[in-house]
Short mmCIF file of C-alpha atoms in Angstrom, two decimals:
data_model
loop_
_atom_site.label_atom_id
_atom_site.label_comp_id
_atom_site.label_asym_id
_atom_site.label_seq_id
_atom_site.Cartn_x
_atom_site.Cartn_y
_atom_site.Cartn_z
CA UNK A 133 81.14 119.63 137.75
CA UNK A 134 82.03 121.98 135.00
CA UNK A 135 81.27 125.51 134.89
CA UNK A 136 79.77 127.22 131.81
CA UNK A 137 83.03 129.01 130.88
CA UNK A 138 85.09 126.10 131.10
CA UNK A 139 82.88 124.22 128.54
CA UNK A 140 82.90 127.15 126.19
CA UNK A 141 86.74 126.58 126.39
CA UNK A 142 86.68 123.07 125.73
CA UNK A 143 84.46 123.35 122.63
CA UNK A 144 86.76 126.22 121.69
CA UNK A 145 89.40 123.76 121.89
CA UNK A 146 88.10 121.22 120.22
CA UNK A 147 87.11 123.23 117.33
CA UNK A 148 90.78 124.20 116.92
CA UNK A 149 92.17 120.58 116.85
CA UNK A 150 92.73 119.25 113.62
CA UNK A 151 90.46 116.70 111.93
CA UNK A 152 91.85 113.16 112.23
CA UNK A 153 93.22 111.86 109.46
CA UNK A 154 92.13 109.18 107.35
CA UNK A 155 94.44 107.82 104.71
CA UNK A 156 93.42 106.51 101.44
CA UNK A 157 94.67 102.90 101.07
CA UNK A 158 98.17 101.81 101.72
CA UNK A 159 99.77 101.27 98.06
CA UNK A 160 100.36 97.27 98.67
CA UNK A 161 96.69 97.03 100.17
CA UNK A 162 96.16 93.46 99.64
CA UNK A 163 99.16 92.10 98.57
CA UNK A 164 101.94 89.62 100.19
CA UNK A 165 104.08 92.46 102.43
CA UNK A 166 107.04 90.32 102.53
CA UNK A 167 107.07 89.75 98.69
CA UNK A 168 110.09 91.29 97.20
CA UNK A 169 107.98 91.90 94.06
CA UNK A 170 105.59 93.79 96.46
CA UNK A 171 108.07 95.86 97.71
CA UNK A 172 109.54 96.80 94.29
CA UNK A 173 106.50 97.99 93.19
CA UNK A 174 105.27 99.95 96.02
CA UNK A 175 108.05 101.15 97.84
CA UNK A 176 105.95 104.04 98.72
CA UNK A 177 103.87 101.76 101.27
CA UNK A 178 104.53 102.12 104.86
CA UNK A 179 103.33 98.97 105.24
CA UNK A 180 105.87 97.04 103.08
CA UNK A 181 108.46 98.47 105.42
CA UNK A 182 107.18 98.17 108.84
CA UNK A 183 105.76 93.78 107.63
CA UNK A 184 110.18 93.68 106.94
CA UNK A 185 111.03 95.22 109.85
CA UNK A 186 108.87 93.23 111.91
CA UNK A 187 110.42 90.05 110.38
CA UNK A 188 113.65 90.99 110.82
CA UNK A 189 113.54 91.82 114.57
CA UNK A 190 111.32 88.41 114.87
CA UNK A 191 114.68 86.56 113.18
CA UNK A 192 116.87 88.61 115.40
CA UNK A 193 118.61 91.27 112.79
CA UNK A 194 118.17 94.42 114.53
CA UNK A 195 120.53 96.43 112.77
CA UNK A 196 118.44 95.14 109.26
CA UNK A 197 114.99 95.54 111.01
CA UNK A 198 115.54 99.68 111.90
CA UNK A 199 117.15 100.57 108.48
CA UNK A 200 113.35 98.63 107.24
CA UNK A 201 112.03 101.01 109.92
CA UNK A 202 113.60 103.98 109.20
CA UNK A 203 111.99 103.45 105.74
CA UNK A 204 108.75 102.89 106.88
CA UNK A 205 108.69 105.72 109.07
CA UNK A 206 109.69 108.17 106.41
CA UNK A 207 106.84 106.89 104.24
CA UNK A 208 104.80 107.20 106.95
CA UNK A 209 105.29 110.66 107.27
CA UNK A 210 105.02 111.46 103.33
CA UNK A 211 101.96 110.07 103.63
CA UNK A 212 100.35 111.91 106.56
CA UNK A 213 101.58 114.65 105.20
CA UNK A 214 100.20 114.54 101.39
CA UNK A 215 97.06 114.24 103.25
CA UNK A 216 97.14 117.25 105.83
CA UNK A 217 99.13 116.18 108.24
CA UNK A 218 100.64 119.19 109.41
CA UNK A 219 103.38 116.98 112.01
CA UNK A 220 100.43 116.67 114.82
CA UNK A 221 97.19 115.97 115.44
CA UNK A 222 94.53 112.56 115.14
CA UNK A 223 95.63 109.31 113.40
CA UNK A 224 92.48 107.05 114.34
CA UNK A 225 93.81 103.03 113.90
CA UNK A 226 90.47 102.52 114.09
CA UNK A 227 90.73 103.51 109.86
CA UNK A 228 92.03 100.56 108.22
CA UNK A 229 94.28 102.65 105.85
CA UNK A 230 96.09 104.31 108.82
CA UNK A 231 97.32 101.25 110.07
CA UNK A 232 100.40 100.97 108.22
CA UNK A 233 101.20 104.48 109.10
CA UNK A 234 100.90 103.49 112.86
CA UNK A 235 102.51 100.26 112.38
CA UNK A 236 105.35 101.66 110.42
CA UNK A 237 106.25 104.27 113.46
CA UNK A 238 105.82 101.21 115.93
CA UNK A 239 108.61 99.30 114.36
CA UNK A 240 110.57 102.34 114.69
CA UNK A 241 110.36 102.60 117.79
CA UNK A 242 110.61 98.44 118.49
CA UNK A 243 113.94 98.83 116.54
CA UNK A 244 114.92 101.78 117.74
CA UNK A 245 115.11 99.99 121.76
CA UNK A 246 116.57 96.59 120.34
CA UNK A 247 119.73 98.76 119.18
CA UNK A 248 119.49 100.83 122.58
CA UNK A 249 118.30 104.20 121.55
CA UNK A 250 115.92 104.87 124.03
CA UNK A 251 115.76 108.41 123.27
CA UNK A 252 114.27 107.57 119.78
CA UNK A 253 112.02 104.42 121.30
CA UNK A 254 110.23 107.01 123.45
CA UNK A 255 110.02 110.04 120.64
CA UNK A 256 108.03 107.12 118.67
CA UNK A 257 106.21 105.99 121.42
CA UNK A 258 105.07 109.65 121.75
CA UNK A 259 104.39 110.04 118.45
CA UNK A 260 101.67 107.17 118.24
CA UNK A 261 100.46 108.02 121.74
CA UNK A 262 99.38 111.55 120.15
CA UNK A 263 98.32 110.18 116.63
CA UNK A 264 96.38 107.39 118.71
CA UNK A 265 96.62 106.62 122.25
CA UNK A 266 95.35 103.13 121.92
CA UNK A 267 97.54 101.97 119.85
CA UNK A 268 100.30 102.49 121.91
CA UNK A 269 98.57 99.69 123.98
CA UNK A 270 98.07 97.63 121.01
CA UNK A 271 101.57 97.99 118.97
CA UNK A 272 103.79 98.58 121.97
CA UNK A 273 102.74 96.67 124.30
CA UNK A 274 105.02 94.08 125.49
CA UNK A 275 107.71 96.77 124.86
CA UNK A 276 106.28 98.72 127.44
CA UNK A 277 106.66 95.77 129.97
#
């Protein structure tokens, strides 16, 4: 059982965590990912990059699939960002619009251990285990195996 001070702590603590973030909608909400007309017009979306990187590393390009994740993973973090992200803190998957985001850093990290950094694999795997634990289950899972 908890004691009375240690509760006022945690609600201390809690009040000093950031509010998740929810993202407005991805720029290519809706349209075909893989589309190089989608991706012309929204190269913006996070989303574009990490549905490319995915194919790539599903038609065995590695090299290809990272440089799409690289991209997608800097978008990612203009995004959070633009929207008070201040590099920690609460990225729910359970909001549609964050998905990309989340996605996007997956694929990083996917890429990032087909090529053999490990180093950067586990950085991203930290990365969506702090934005949202369960989606580390979800995104990374037979990575993790």
């Amino acid at each position: 059982m908890q004691s009375a001070g240690s509760l006022a702590r945690m609600e201390i603590n809690d009040m000093l965590a950031p509010k998740p973030i929810e993202l407005p909608a991805d720029p290519a909400a809706g349209e075909d990912l893989l589309a190089d007309a989608t991706a012309l017009a929204h190269p913006d979306s996070p989303a574009v990059w990490a549905a490319r990187a995915e194919r790539e590393l599903s038609d065995g390009d590695q090299l290809v699939a990272y440089a799409y994740a690289r991209t997608g993973y800097h978008r990612s973090l203009d995004r959070l960002r633009a929207n008070g992200w201040k590099g920690w803190g609460p990225v729910p998957a359970s909001h549609e619009p964050n998905q990309g985001v989340l996605k996007a850093i997956a694929m990083l990290a996917l890429a990032s251990k087909a090529i053999g950094d490990q180093a950067e694999y586990d950085r991203c795997r930290q990365m969506l285990s702090d934005a949202d634990p369960q989606s580390v289950e979800t995104l990374l899972a037979a990575a993790d195996e």
